[in-house]
Amino acid sequence: MPLLKDGRLVEDPWVPLADEDPVPKDGPVLVSLARWQAEREILRVRPAPVGVRLASDDSAEALADDLADVALVAVDFPAFADGRGYSTARLLRERYGFTGELRAVGNILRDQYLFLARCGFDAFEVSDARAPEAWRAAMAEFHNFYQPAADGYASIIALRHRRVAAAE
Amino acid sequence: MYRYDEFDRTFVDQRVAQFRDQVRRRLEGELSEDEFRPLRLMNGLYLQLHAYMLRVAVPYGTLSAAQMRKLAHIARRYDRGYGHFTTRQNIQYNWPKLSETPDLLDELAEVEMHAIQTSGNCIRNVTADQFAGVAADEIEDPRIYAEIIRQWSSLHPEFSFLPRKFKVAVTGATRDRAAVKVHDIGLFIRRNAAGEVGFEVVVGGGQGRTPMIAKTVRSFVEKRHLLSYLEAIMRVYNQFGRRDNKFKARIKILVHEIGIEEFTRRVEAEWAEIRDGVLDLPADEVARIHAYFAPPAYEPEGEAAATLARQRLSDPAFNAWVRSNAVAHKQPGYAIANISLKPEGGVPGDATAEQMDAVADLAEQYSFSEIRVTHEQNLVLPDVRQDALYELWQALDAQGLATPNLNLVTDIIACPGLDYCSLANARSIPIAQRLSRRFADLKRQHDIGELRIKISGCINACGHHHVGHIGILGVDRKGEEYYQITLGGSADEDAAIGKIIGPAFSSAEVVDALEAIVETYLRVRREGERFIDTYGRVGAEPFKEVLYAAA
Ligand code: SF4
C-alpha cells in the first residue's frame, strides 16, 4: 500500500508482522499492541526501529510509557465513521508527547485528511495515486480554525485575544 | 445579536467552497452516493422520500430581519415557496436541487448563515431558550455561551465522527423553555454561593427509543472552564460510546451502562488533564461576544401598559391573542410577542415566503429587527412595545399569523412523518391538522388551558412525543398506520417521560381518543389545574377507563 507522508507518496519501509510471524533480524517492523506488550523486551533491543499498530479500541494510554522506544504508531480506522482514532492521536501527541510518525491506516476518506492532520497524523495509508493532489487541496481549504488541536495552530479565539492584547 | 468578524466570515465562505467542490465531484461521478453521503450530511443535506432536504442552522434560534428575508428568498428561488421550522430551531427546505445547493449556501453565507453540522454524527446546532435576553427570570443570556460553543464545535477535528449525533442546549432562566434535560448535554446557567456565574452541566438526556432525563455531572463549572469541560465530556464519549449498535450509540446509553458515578469519574479525570490549558476561555472573548447581545435601546414605559389595557378591553379577539401569545418581558412597557405557526388545519412549523417576508418587516418595525424560532415550531418577536401590540396583531392577522393558541391544545409539535421522512411508520402532519380542526373553537381551547400535544411518526421521536403532556407516536401495525398515546410527559424543568396509556389507536380513532382524554380532564380537574397537574394527581386510571372501557 502506498504511503502519503507530509503530502508526498513515498515507499513504505515498514514490514507489518502478524502476531505469529517470526521477527526478522533487521529492518523496521510493525507489530500489534498485544505483541509489543508481550515481547517488548526483545523488540526494544533490536537494532532496527519498531512500530506499534493500535486497533480502534486500543487506548493511547496503553502505549504511554513506551513511546520513547517506538518510532511509529499506526492507528486503525476500521470504518471512516469510526472516530475513536482522532482522540487516540491527540492524546499520543498532546498528552504523551509522541513525536514519531503517526500513521492513519484503514478506511479513510480524502475529506478527512484535514481532521486527521489536525489531530496529529502525518502519514496515511492510501490507495489512490491522486492522493497528494487531494491532500494539497484539503490542506488549503481553511485558513484558520476555531479549536486548538495537535497541529499547533493558534485557535481563532487565541488570534482574537492576541489582537486585543496588542491593541492595549 | 452576534455578527461575524473576518475569521467567521472566511471560515463559512471556505466551507461553502469546500462543499461546492464535493458536490462537483458527486455530479461528475468521482464520488459515489455512499462516499458523498457523510459529506453532504455534514452540511445538512438529506436524501428524503421524494427529494433532497436541506436543513439550515438557525443558531440558538435567533434571526435578524435580513436573515429572515433571505430565508424567504431561498424558499421562493430554490424551493416551492415555503420552509419548515423544526423542533431544533432550524429551518428545512424540502425541495432543493443538489446542483443548486452550493449557490443556496453562498446566499446564506451573505447573511452570515450556514448549514454546518445540522446533521451527521457530530455536535449539532446548539439550541437555547427562545426568550433569551428578554425573559424576566434569567441570570444571563444563554446565547453568549451557545455562540461560543457553536464556534468551538464547528468542524471540530476530534469530534466530527462521534458514535452518534450530539445535541447541546443552554438556558439562563429558571423556567426551562429549551427542553434542556432531554439533550445529550444540557447547560443551566447558575449563580454559586459566591455570586459567580457558571454552569450546571447535565449529561445523557434524550428521546428516541430509549428516552432519558439528563443527570448532573457537575453542579458548577466556571465560565473559563466551559470549553475544557465540554471537551472532556466529548472525549470520554468519543472513546467509550458504543459503536456496535446505532440504537445504543447515544451518550445516554453510555451514561446508563457505566452509571453516572463512573461516567463522572472519567470526565473529571480527563478534565484534570486539560483544564487550565489552551482551552481556557479568555474573559475578553466572553466580553466580546457578550457585547453583541447587549439589550437594544428601549424607550421609557410611558403610557404603554395603560394603552394596551384599554385596547384589550375594547377588542375581545385581540385580548384573546394577548392572553395566550404575549409573554411578560423583563423591560417595563415591553412584551414578548409569539407568532403561532399552527393555524387551524395548517402544517405545524410551515411558513410561506410571504409570511417570512411579513415577519421580517414586522420585526424591523416593532422588534429591533430581531426574531426567534422556538423548539415548539413557532416564531417570536422578542421586543415589542406594549402599545404597539395592537397594530402588530392586526398586521399578523392579515398574514394568517395571529392564531391565539400558544401552549394550547392546537399548538401541536409534529415531525415531518411519512409525508416526507423515509424512516416514518405513520403520518404525523395529517393527525396534527385533524386535531387542530377538531379543537378549533378558541373559547374551548382557552378553557382547556395549557396542554402540549406532540406527535412523532416513529420512535426516533423528532416530534418529542415522549415529553408531550399528551404524546402521539406513529407505529406500524401490519402495514397500517396506528398511533400509541402517552400521557404525563414534560419538557420543562420538571422534565418527565410520558407513559403509554394502552393499546394503539387506528388513524380513524385517534382524534376521538384525544378528545375523550381532554373531556375526561375537564370533568375531573380542579379549579385552575392544568392538564399535566391533573394527570399528576389522578394518574392514568380515569383516562384508561374512558378509552378502553367499551373494549
Ligand atoms: S420521528 Fe421518525 S418519522 Fe418523524 S421525522 Fe423523525 S425519523 Fe422521521
mmCIF file with all atom_site columns, N, CA, C and O in Angstrom, chain B residues 319-325 340 342 376 378 402-413 435-436 439-454 469-470 514 518 521 525 530-531:
data_model
loop_
_atom_site.group_PDB
_atom_site.id
_atom_site.type_symbol
_atom_site.label_atom_id
_atom_site.label_alt_id
_atom_site.label_comp_id
_atom_site.label_asym_id
_atom_site.label_entity_id
_atom_site.label_seq_id
_atom_site.pdbx_PDB_ins_code
_atom_site.Cartn_x
_atom_site.Cartn_y
_atom_site.Cartn_z
_atom_site.occupancy
_atom_site.B_iso_or_equiv
_atom_site.pdbx_formal_charge
_atom_site.auth_seq_id
_atom_site.auth_comp_id
_atom_site.auth_asym_id
_atom_site.auth_atom_id
_atom_site.pdbx_PDB_model_num
ATOM 1   N N  . ASN B 1 319 ? -57.718 40.660 22.747 1.00 0.00 ? 319 ASN B N  1
ATOM 2   C CA . ASN B 1 319 ? -57.475 40.257 24.128 1.00 0.00 ? 319 ASN B CA 1
ATOM 3   C C  . ASN B 1 319 ? -57.110 38.770 24.220 1.00 0.00 ? 319 ASN B C  1
ATOM 4   O O  . ASN B 1 319 ? -56.198 38.384 24.949 1.00 0.00 ? 319 ASN B O  1
ATOM 5   N N  . ALA B 1 320 ? -57.807 37.952 23.447 1.00 0.00 ? 320 ALA B N  1
ATOM 6   C CA . ALA B 1 320 ? -57.525 36.507 23.467 1.00 0.00 ? 320 ALA B CA 1
ATOM 7   C C  . ALA B 1 320 ? -56.095 36.244 22.982 1.00 0.00 ? 320 ALA B C  1
ATOM 8   O O  . ALA B 1 320 ? -55.379 35.402 23.536 1.00 0.00 ? 320 ALA B O  1
ATOM 9   N N  . TRP B 1 321 ? -55.698 36.978 21.966 1.00 0.00 ? 321 TRP B N  1
ATOM 10  C CA . TRP B 1 321 ? -54.340 36.783 21.440 1.00 0.00 ? 321 TRP B CA 1
ATOM 11  C C  . TRP B 1 321 ? -53.291 37.209 22.466 1.00 0.00 ? 321 TRP B C  1
ATOM 12  O O  . TRP B 1 321 ? -52.302 36.502 22.701 1.00 0.00 ? 321 TRP B O  1
ATOM 13  N N  . VAL B 1 322 ? -53.517 38.366 23.092 1.00 0.00 ? 322 VAL B N  1
ATOM 14  C CA . VAL B 1 322 ? -52.556 38.839 24.095 1.00 0.00 ? 322 VAL B CA 1
ATOM 15  C C  . VAL B 1 322 ? -52.458 37.825 25.234 1.00 0.00 ? 322 VAL B C  1
ATOM 16  O O  . VAL B 1 322 ? -51.373 37.483 25.698 1.00 0.00 ? 322 VAL B O  1
ATOM 17  N N  . ARG B 1 323 ? -53.647 37.338 25.651 1.00 0.00 ? 323 ARG B N  1
ATOM 18  C CA . ARG B 1 323 ? -53.674 36.410 26.774 1.00 0.00 ? 323 ARG B CA 1
ATOM 19  C C  . ARG B 1 323 ? -52.813 35.172 26.484 1.00 0.00 ? 323 ARG B C  1
ATOM 20  O O  . ARG B 1 323 ? -52.040 34.732 27.332 1.00 0.00 ? 323 ARG B O  1
ATOM 21  N N  . SER B 1 324 ? -52.925 34.617 25.291 1.00 0.00 ? 324 SER B N  1
ATOM 22  C CA . SER B 1 324 ? -52.170 33.386 25.045 1.00 0.00 ? 324 SER B CA 1
ATOM 23  C C  . SER B 1 324 ? -50.794 33.649 24.429 1.00 0.00 ? 324 SER B C  1
ATOM 24  O O  . SER B 1 324 ? -49.849 32.930 24.717 1.00 0.00 ? 324 SER B O  1
ATOM 25  N N  . ASN B 1 325 ? -50.652 34.652 23.596 1.00 0.00 ? 325 ASN B N  1
ATOM 26  C CA . ASN B 1 325 ? -49.423 34.761 22.803 1.00 0.00 ? 325 ASN B CA 1
ATOM 27  C C  . ASN B 1 325 ? -48.432 35.829 23.256 1.00 0.00 ? 325 ASN B C  1
ATOM 28  O O  . ASN B 1 325 ? -47.300 35.843 22.783 1.00 0.00 ? 325 ASN B O  1
ATOM 29  N N  . SER B 1 340 ? -47.787 32.290 16.229 1.00 0.00 ? 340 SER B N  1
ATOM 30  C CA . SER B 1 340 ? -48.089 30.870 16.097 1.00 0.00 ? 340 SER B CA 1
ATOM 31  C C  . SER B 1 340 ? -47.986 30.429 14.643 1.00 0.00 ? 340 SER B C  1
ATOM 32  O O  . SER B 1 340 ? -48.546 31.056 13.749 1.00 0.00 ? 340 SER B O  1
ATOM 33  N N  . LYS B 1 342 ? -49.212 27.584 13.868 1.00 0.00 ? 342 LYS B N  1
ATOM 34  C CA . LYS B 1 342 ? -50.142 26.453 13.998 1.00 0.00 ? 342 LYS B CA 1
ATOM 35  C C  . LYS B 1 342 ? -51.566 26.917 13.718 1.00 0.00 ? 342 LYS B C  1
ATOM 36  O O  . LYS B 1 342 ? -52.435 26.832 14.577 1.00 0.00 ? 342 LYS B O  1
ATOM 37  N N  . GLU B 1 376 ? -40.830 24.756 19.796 1.00 0.00 ? 376 GLU B N  1
ATOM 38  C CA . GLU B 1 376 ? -42.225 24.361 19.561 1.00 0.00 ? 376 GLU B CA 1
ATOM 39  C C  . GLU B 1 376 ? -42.661 24.716 18.146 1.00 0.00 ? 376 GLU B C  1
ATOM 40  O O  . GLU B 1 376 ? -43.843 24.645 17.816 1.00 0.00 ? 376 GLU B O  1
ATOM 41  N N  . ASN B 1 378 ? -42.663 27.646 16.561 1.00 0.00 ? 378 ASN B N  1
ATOM 42  C CA . ASN B 1 378 ? -43.300 28.948 16.384 1.00 0.00 ? 378 ASN B CA 1
ATOM 43  C C  . ASN B 1 378 ? -42.217 30.013 16.227 1.00 0.00 ? 378 ASN B C  1
ATOM 44  O O  . ASN B 1 378 ? -41.030 29.735 16.372 1.00 0.00 ? 378 ASN B O  1
ATOM 45  N N  . ALA B 1 402 ? -51.923 35.182 13.263 1.00 0.00 ? 402 ALA B N  1
ATOM 46  C CA . ALA B 1 402 ? -52.343 35.672 14.584 1.00 0.00 ? 402 ALA B CA 1
ATOM 47  C C  . ALA B 1 402 ? -53.182 34.646 15.343 1.00 0.00 ? 402 ALA B C  1
ATOM 48  O O  . ALA B 1 402 ? -53.987 35.002 16.196 1.00 0.00 ? 402 ALA B O  1
ATOM 49  N N  . THR B 1 403 ? -52.974 33.363 15.067 1.00 0.00 ? 403 THR B N  1
ATOM 50  C CA . THR B 1 403 ? -53.738 32.347 15.792 1.00 0.00 ? 403 THR B CA 1
ATOM 51  C C  . THR B 1 403 ? -53.400 32.432 17.284 1.00 0.00 ? 403 THR B C  1
ATOM 52  O O  . THR B 1 403 ? -52.231 32.319 17.658 1.00 0.00 ? 403 THR B O  1
ATOM 53  N N  . PRO B 1 404 ? -54.415 32.642 18.128 1.00 0.00 ? 404 PRO B N  1
ATOM 54  C CA . PRO B 1 404 ? -54.128 32.852 19.557 1.00 0.00 ? 404 PRO B CA 1
ATOM 55  C C  . PRO B 1 404 ? -54.082 31.535 20.317 1.00 0.00 ? 404 PRO B C  1
ATOM 56  O O  . PRO B 1 404 ? -54.917 31.287 21.176 1.00 0.00 ? 404 PRO B O  1
ATOM 57  N N  . ASN B 1 405 ? -53.103 30.700 20.040 1.00 0.00 ? 405 ASN B N  1
ATOM 58  C CA . ASN B 1 405 ? -53.141 29.349 20.641 1.00 0.00 ? 405 ASN B CA 1
ATOM 59  C C  . ASN B 1 405 ? -51.819 28.909 21.264 1.00 0.00 ? 405 ASN B C  1
ATOM 60  O O  . ASN B 1 405 ? -51.571 27.718 21.405 1.00 0.00 ? 405 ASN B O  1
ATOM 61  N N  . LEU B 1 406 ? -50.970 29.855 21.649 1.00 0.00 ? 406 LEU B N  1
ATOM 62  C CA . LEU B 1 406 ? -49.672 29.446 22.194 1.00 0.00 ? 406 LEU B CA 1
ATOM 63  C C  . LEU B 1 406 ? -49.859 28.556 23.433 1.00 0.00 ? 406 LEU B C  1
ATOM 64  O O  . LEU B 1 406 ? -50.575 28.920 24.365 1.00 0.00 ? 406 LEU B O  1
ATOM 65  N N  . ASN B 1 407 ? -49.199 27.411 23.417 1.00 0.00 ? 407 ASN B N  1
ATOM 66  C CA . ASN B 1 407 ? -49.235 26.431 24.516 1.00 0.00 ? 407 ASN B CA 1
ATOM 67  C C  . ASN B 1 407 ? -50.610 25.817 24.736 1.00 0.00 ? 407 ASN B C  1
ATOM 68  O O  . ASN B 1 407 ? -50.836 25.139 25.740 1.00 0.00 ? 407 ASN B O  1
ATOM 69  N N  . LEU B 1 408 ? -51.531 26.054 23.821 1.00 0.00 ? 408 LEU B N  1
ATOM 70  C CA . LEU B 1 408 ? -52.858 25.458 23.962 1.00 0.00 ? 408 LEU B CA 1
ATOM 71  C C  . LEU B 1 408 ? -52.927 24.162 23.143 1.00 0.00 ? 408 LEU B C  1
ATOM 72  O O  . LEU B 1 408 ? -51.963 23.771 22.491 1.00 0.00 ? 408 LEU B O  1
ATOM 73  N N  . VAL B 1 409 ? -54.102 23.555 23.181 1.00 0.00 ? 409 VAL B N  1
ATOM 74  C CA . VAL B 1 409 ? -54.245 22.206 22.637 1.00 0.00 ? 409 VAL B CA 1
ATOM 75  C C  . VAL B 1 409 ? -53.915 22.118 21.138 1.00 0.00 ? 409 VAL B C  1
ATOM 76  O O  . VAL B 1 409 ? -53.474 21.068 20.660 1.00 0.00 ? 409 VAL B O  1
ATOM 77  N N  . THR B 1 410 ? -54.074 23.213 20.405 1.00 0.00 ? 410 THR B N  1
ATOM 78  C CA . THR B 1 410 ? -53.750 23.138 18.974 1.00 0.00 ? 410 THR B CA 1
ATOM 79  C C  . THR B 1 410 ? -52.333 23.632 18.653 1.00 0.00 ? 410 THR B C  1
ATOM 80  O O  . THR B 1 410 ? -51.943 23.671 17.492 1.00 0.00 ? 410 THR B O  1
ATOM 81  N N  . ASP B 1 411 ? -51.568 24.014 19.669 1.00 0.00 ? 411 ASP B N  1
ATOM 82  C CA . ASP B 1 411 ? -50.168 24.397 19.447 1.00 0.00 ? 411 ASP B CA 1
ATOM 83  C C  . ASP B 1 411 ? -49.344 23.105 19.435 1.00 0.00 ? 411 ASP B C  1
ATOM 84  O O  . ASP B 1 411 ? -48.584 22.823 20.357 1.00 0.00 ? 411 ASP B O  1
ATOM 85  N N  . ILE B 1 412 ? -49.528 22.334 18.394 1.00 0.00 ? 412 ILE B N  1
ATOM 86  C CA . ILE B 1 412 ? -49.023 20.957 18.353 1.00 0.00 ? 412 ILE B CA 1
ATOM 87  C C  . ILE B 1 412 ? -47.638 20.912 17.702 1.00 0.00 ? 412 ILE B C  1
ATOM 88  O O  . ILE B 1 412 ? -47.408 21.525 16.665 1.00 0.00 ? 412 ILE B O  1
ATOM 89  N N  . ILE B 1 413 ? -46.738 20.170 18.322 1.00 0.00 ? 413 ILE B N  1
ATOM 90  C CA . ILE B 1 413 ? -45.460 19.863 17.665 1.00 0.00 ? 413 ILE B CA 1
ATOM 91  C C  . ILE B 1 413 ? -45.670 18.587 16.850 1.00 0.00 ? 413 ILE B C  1
ATOM 92  O O  . ILE B 1 413 ? -46.235 17.619 17.358 1.00 0.00 ? 413 ILE B O  1
ATOM 93  N N  . LEU B 1 435 ? -56.481 17.270 14.403 1.00 0.00 ? 435 LEU B N  1
ATOM 94  C CA . LEU B 1 435 ? -56.671 17.713 15.795 1.00 0.00 ? 435 LEU B CA 1
ATOM 95  C C  . LEU B 1 435 ? -56.930 19.214 15.843 1.00 0.00 ? 435 LEU B C  1
ATOM 96  O O  . LEU B 1 435 ? -57.768 19.690 16.616 1.00 0.00 ? 435 LEU B O  1
ATOM 97  N N  . SER B 1 436 ? -56.189 19.960 15.029 1.00 0.00 ? 436 SER B N  1
ATOM 98  C CA . SER B 1 436 ? -56.340 21.415 15.111 1.00 0.00 ? 436 SER B CA 1
ATOM 99  C C  . SER B 1 436 ? -57.727 21.830 14.606 1.00 0.00 ? 436 SER B C  1
ATOM 100 O O  . SER B 1 436 ? -58.271 22.837 15.039 1.00 0.00 ? 436 SER B O  1
ATOM 101 N N  . PHE B 1 439 ? -60.312 20.805 17.534 1.00 0.00 ? 439 PHE B N  1
ATOM 102 C CA . PHE B 1 439 ? -60.279 21.702 18.701 1.00 0.00 ? 439 PHE B CA 1
ATOM 103 C C  . PHE B 1 439 ? -60.237 23.179 18.290 1.00 0.00 ? 439 PHE B C  1
ATOM 104 O O  . PHE B 1 439 ? -59.768 24.019 19.042 1.00 0.00 ? 439 PHE B O  1
ATOM 105 N N  . ALA B 1 440 ? -60.732 23.464 17.091 1.00 0.00 ? 440 ALA B N  1
ATOM 106 C CA . ALA B 1 440 ? -60.569 24.825 16.571 1.00 0.00 ? 440 ALA B CA 1
ATOM 107 C C  . ALA B 1 440 ? -61.251 25.890 17.429 1.00 0.00 ? 440 ALA B C  1
ATOM 108 O O  . ALA B 1 440 ? -60.775 27.025 17.514 1.00 0.00 ? 440 ALA B O  1
ATOM 109 N N  . ASP B 1 441 ? -62.339 25.549 18.084 1.00 0.00 ? 441 ASP B N  1
ATOM 110 C CA . ASP B 1 441 ? -63.085 26.531 18.875 1.00 0.00 ? 441 ASP B CA 1
ATOM 111 C C  . ASP B 1 441 ? -62.178 27.178 19.931 1.00 0.00 ? 441 ASP B C  1
ATOM 112 O O  . ASP B 1 441 ? -61.710 26.527 20.863 1.00 0.00 ? 441 ASP B O  1
ATOM 113 N N  . LEU B 1 442 ? -61.946 28.481 19.758 1.00 0.00 ? 442 LEU B N  1
ATOM 114 C CA . LEU B 1 442 ? -60.968 29.160 20.613 1.00 0.00 ? 442 LEU B CA 1
ATOM 115 C C  . LEU B 1 442 ? -61.411 29.243 22.057 1.00 0.00 ? 442 LEU B C  1
ATOM 116 O O  . LEU B 1 442 ? -60.602 29.157 22.980 1.00 0.00 ? 442 LEU B O  1
ATOM 117 N N  . LYS B 1 443 ? -62.712 29.420 22.243 1.00 0.00 ? 443 LYS B N  1
ATOM 118 C CA . LYS B 1 443 ? -63.212 29.532 23.610 1.00 0.00 ? 443 LYS B CA 1
ATOM 119 C C  . LYS B 1 443 ? -62.919 28.231 24.351 1.00 0.00 ? 443 LYS B C  1
ATOM 120 O O  . LYS B 1 443 ? -62.452 28.222 25.494 1.00 0.00 ? 443 LYS B O  1
ATOM 121 N N  . ARG B 1 444 ? -63.170 27.145 23.662 1.00 0.00 ? 444 ARG B N  1
ATOM 122 C CA . ARG B 1 444 ? -62.921 25.846 24.267 1.00 0.00 ? 444 ARG B CA 1
ATOM 123 C C  . ARG B 1 444 ? -61.420 25.667 24.522 1.00 0.00 ? 444 ARG B C  1
ATOM 124 O O  . ARG B 1 444 ? -61.003 25.192 25.585 1.00 0.00 ? 444 ARG B O  1
ATOM 125 N N  . GLN B 1 445 ? -60.596 26.074 23.575 1.00 0.00 ? 445 GLN B N  1
ATOM 126 C CA . GLN B 1 445 ? -59.145 25.948 23.754 1.00 0.00 ? 445 GLN B CA 1
ATOM 127 C C  . GLN B 1 445 ? -58.664 26.700 24.985 1.00 0.00 ? 445 GLN B C  1
ATOM 128 O O  . GLN B 1 445 ? -57.876 26.189 25.775 1.00 0.00 ? 445 GLN B O  1
ATOM 129 N N  . HIS B 1 446 ? -59.150 27.920 25.129 1.00 0.00 ? 446 HIS B N  1
ATOM 130 C CA . HIS B 1 446 ? -58.718 28.711 26.282 1.00 0.00 ? 446 HIS B CA 1
ATOM 131 C C  . HIS B 1 446 ? -59.249 28.115 27.569 1.00 0.00 ? 446 HIS B C  1
ATOM 132 O O  . HIS B 1 446 ? -58.605 28.196 28.612 1.00 0.00 ? 446 HIS B O  1
ATOM 133 N N  . ASP B 1 447 ? -60.448 27.499 27.489 1.00 0.00 ? 447 ASP B N  1
ATOM 134 C CA . ASP B 1 447 ? -60.987 26.835 28.672 1.00 0.00 ? 447 ASP B CA 1
ATOM 135 C C  . ASP B 1 447 ? -60.123 25.626 29.046 1.00 0.00 ? 447 ASP B C  1
ATOM 136 O O  . ASP B 1 447 ? -59.815 25.405 30.215 1.00 0.00 ? 447 ASP B O  1
ATOM 137 N N  . ILE B 1 448 ? -59.679 24.875 28.061 1.00 0.00 ? 448 ILE B N  1
ATOM 138 C CA . ILE B 1 448 ? -58.829 23.702 28.336 1.00 0.00 ? 448 ILE B CA 1
ATOM 139 C C  . ILE B 1 448 ? -57.487 24.150 28.923 1.00 0.00 ? 448 ILE B C  1
ATOM 140 O O  . ILE B 1 448 ? -56.932 23.519 29.814 1.00 0.00 ? 448 ILE B O  1
ATOM 141 N N  . GLY B 1 449 ? -56.979 25.263 28.434 1.00 0.00 ? 449 GLY B N  1
ATOM 142 C CA . GLY B 1 449 ? -55.739 25.806 29.003 1.00 0.00 ? 449 GLY B CA 1
ATOM 143 C C  . GLY B 1 449 ? -54.498 25.112 28.462 1.00 0.00 ? 449 GLY B C  1
ATOM 144 O O  . GLY B 1 449 ? -54.536 24.454 27.414 1.00 0.00 ? 449 GLY B O  1
ATOM 145 N N  . GLU B 1 450 ? -53.388 25.266 29.198 1.00 0.00 ? 450 GLU B N  1
ATOM 146 C CA . GLU B 1 450 ? -52.109 24.748 28.705 1.00 0.00 ? 450 GLU B CA 1
ATOM 147 C C  . GLU B 1 450 ? -52.157 23.233 28.519 1.00 0.00 ? 450 GLU B C  1
ATOM 148 O O  . GLU B 1 450 ? -52.447 22.489 29.449 1.00 0.00 ? 450 GLU B O  1
ATOM 149 N N  . LEU B 1 451 ? -51.873 22.813 27.307 1.00 0.00 ? 451 LEU B N  1
ATOM 150 C CA . LEU B 1 451 ? -51.885 21.384 27.017 1.00 0.00 ? 451 LEU B CA 1
ATOM 151 C C  . LEU B 1 451 ? -50.993 21.151 25.813 1.00 0.00 ? 451 LEU B C  1
ATOM 152 O O  . LEU B 1 451 ? -51.234 21.679 24.732 1.00 0.00 ? 451 LEU B O  1
ATOM 153 N N  . ARG B 1 452 ? -49.936 20.379 26.008 1.00 0.00 ? 452 ARG B N  1
ATOM 154 C CA . ARG B 1 452 ? -48.941 20.250 24.946 1.00 0.00 ? 452 ARG B CA 1
ATOM 155 C C  . ARG B 1 452 ? -49.021 18.876 24.297 1.00 0.00 ? 452 ARG B C  1
ATOM 156 O O  . ARG B 1 452 ? -48.690 17.879 24.912 1.00 0.00 ? 452 ARG B O  1
ATOM 157 N N  . ILE B 1 453 ? -49.434 18.881 23.051 1.00 0.00 ? 453 ILE B N  1
ATOM 158 C CA . ILE B 1 453 ? -49.539 17.647 22.281 1.00 0.00 ? 453 ILE B CA 1
ATOM 159 C C  . ILE B 1 453 ? -48.353 17.574 21.330 1.00 0.00 ? 453 ILE B C  1
ATOM 160 O O  . ILE B 1 453 ? -48.043 18.548 20.640 1.00 0.00 ? 453 ILE B O  1
ATOM 161 N N  . LYS B 1 454 ? -47.686 16.420 21.316 1.00 0.00 ? 454 LYS B N  1
ATOM 162 C CA . LYS B 1 454 ? -46.502 16.282 20.469 1.00 0.00 ? 454 LYS B CA 1
ATOM 163 C C  . LYS B 1 454 ? -46.577 14.950 19.715 1.00 0.00 ? 454 LYS B C  1
ATOM 164 O O  . LYS B 1 454 ? -46.834 13.919 20.319 1.00 0.00 ? 454 LYS B O  1
ATOM 165 N N  . HIS B 1 469 ? -47.378 16.530 27.057 1.00 0.00 ? 469 HIS B N  1
ATOM 166 C CA . HIS B 1 469 ? -48.384 16.211 28.077 1.00 0.00 ? 469 HIS B CA 1
ATOM 167 C C  . HIS B 1 469 ? -49.215 15.051 27.546 1.00 0.00 ? 469 HIS B C  1
ATOM 168 O O  . HIS B 1 469 ? -49.513 14.099 28.255 1.00 0.00 ? 469 HIS B O  1
ATOM 169 N N  . ILE B 1 470 ? -49.563 15.178 26.252 1.00 0.00 ? 470 ILE B N  1
ATOM 170 C CA . ILE B 1 470 ? -50.097 14.024 25.526 1.00 0.00 ? 470 ILE B CA 1
ATOM 171 C C  . ILE B 1 470 ? -49.149 13.779 24.349 1.00 0.00 ? 470 ILE B C  1
ATOM 172 O O  . ILE B 1 470 ? -48.903 14.672 23.542 1.00 0.00 ? 470 ILE B O  1
ATOM 173 N N  . LEU B 1 514 ? -58.185 11.331 21.533 1.00 0.00 ? 514 LEU B N  1
ATOM 174 C CA . LEU B 1 514 ? -57.633 12.553 22.120 1.00 0.00 ? 514 LEU B CA 1
ATOM 175 C C  . LEU B 1 514 ? -58.738 13.393 22.757 1.00 0.00 ? 514 LEU B C  1
ATOM 176 O O  . LEU B 1 514 ? -58.587 13.934 23.854 1.00 0.00 ? 514 LEU B O  1
ATOM 177 N N  . VAL B 1 518 ? -59.254 14.671 26.657 1.00 0.00 ? 518 VAL B N  1
ATOM 178 C CA . VAL B 1 518 ? -59.446 16.068 27.047 1.00 0.00 ? 518 VAL B CA 1
ATOM 179 C C  . VAL B 1 518 ? -60.759 16.231 27.826 1.00 0.00 ? 518 VAL B C  1
ATOM 180 O O  . VAL B 1 518 ? -60.809 16.909 28.858 1.00 0.00 ? 518 VAL B O  1
ATOM 181 N N  . TYR B 1 521 ? -60.309 15.029 31.312 1.00 0.00 ? 521 TYR B N  1
ATOM 182 C CA . TYR B 1 521 ? -59.575 16.040 32.096 1.00 0.00 ? 521 TYR B CA 1
ATOM 183 C C  . TYR B 1 521 ? -60.526 17.136 32.567 1.00 0.00 ? 521 TYR B C  1
ATOM 184 O O  . TYR B 1 521 ? -60.531 17.505 33.751 1.00 0.00 ? 521 TYR B O  1
ATOM 185 N N  . ARG B 1 525 ? -60.799 17.742 36.560 1.00 0.00 ? 525 ARG B N  1
ATOM 186 C CA . ARG B 1 525 ? -59.821 18.737 37.008 1.00 0.00 ? 525 ARG B CA 1
ATOM 187 C C  . ARG B 1 525 ? -60.373 19.579 38.154 1.00 0.00 ? 525 ARG B C  1
ATOM 188 O O  . ARG B 1 525 ? -61.583 19.759 38.291 1.00 0.00 ? 525 ARG B O  1
ATOM 189 N N  . ARG B 1 530 ? -53.880 22.642 35.589 1.00 0.00 ? 530 ARG B N  1
ATOM 190 C CA . ARG B 1 530 ? -53.507 22.317 34.211 1.00 0.00 ? 530 ARG B CA 1
ATOM 191 C C  . ARG B 1 530 ? -53.659 20.814 33.967 1.00 0.00 ? 530 ARG B C  1
ATOM 192 O O  . ARG B 1 530 ? -53.589 20.008 34.903 1.00 0.00 ? 530 ARG B O  1
ATOM 193 N N  . PHE B 1 531 ? -53.744 20.432 32.711 1.00 0.00 ? 531 PHE B N  1
ATOM 194 C CA . PHE B 1 531 ? -53.862 19.011 32.364 1.00 0.00 ? 531 PHE B CA 1
ATOM 195 C C  . PHE B 1 531 ? -52.772 18.182 33.035 1.00 0.00 ? 531 PHE B C  1
ATOM 196 O O  . PHE B 1 531 ? -53.030 17.155 33.666 1.00 0.00 ? 531 PHE B O  1
#
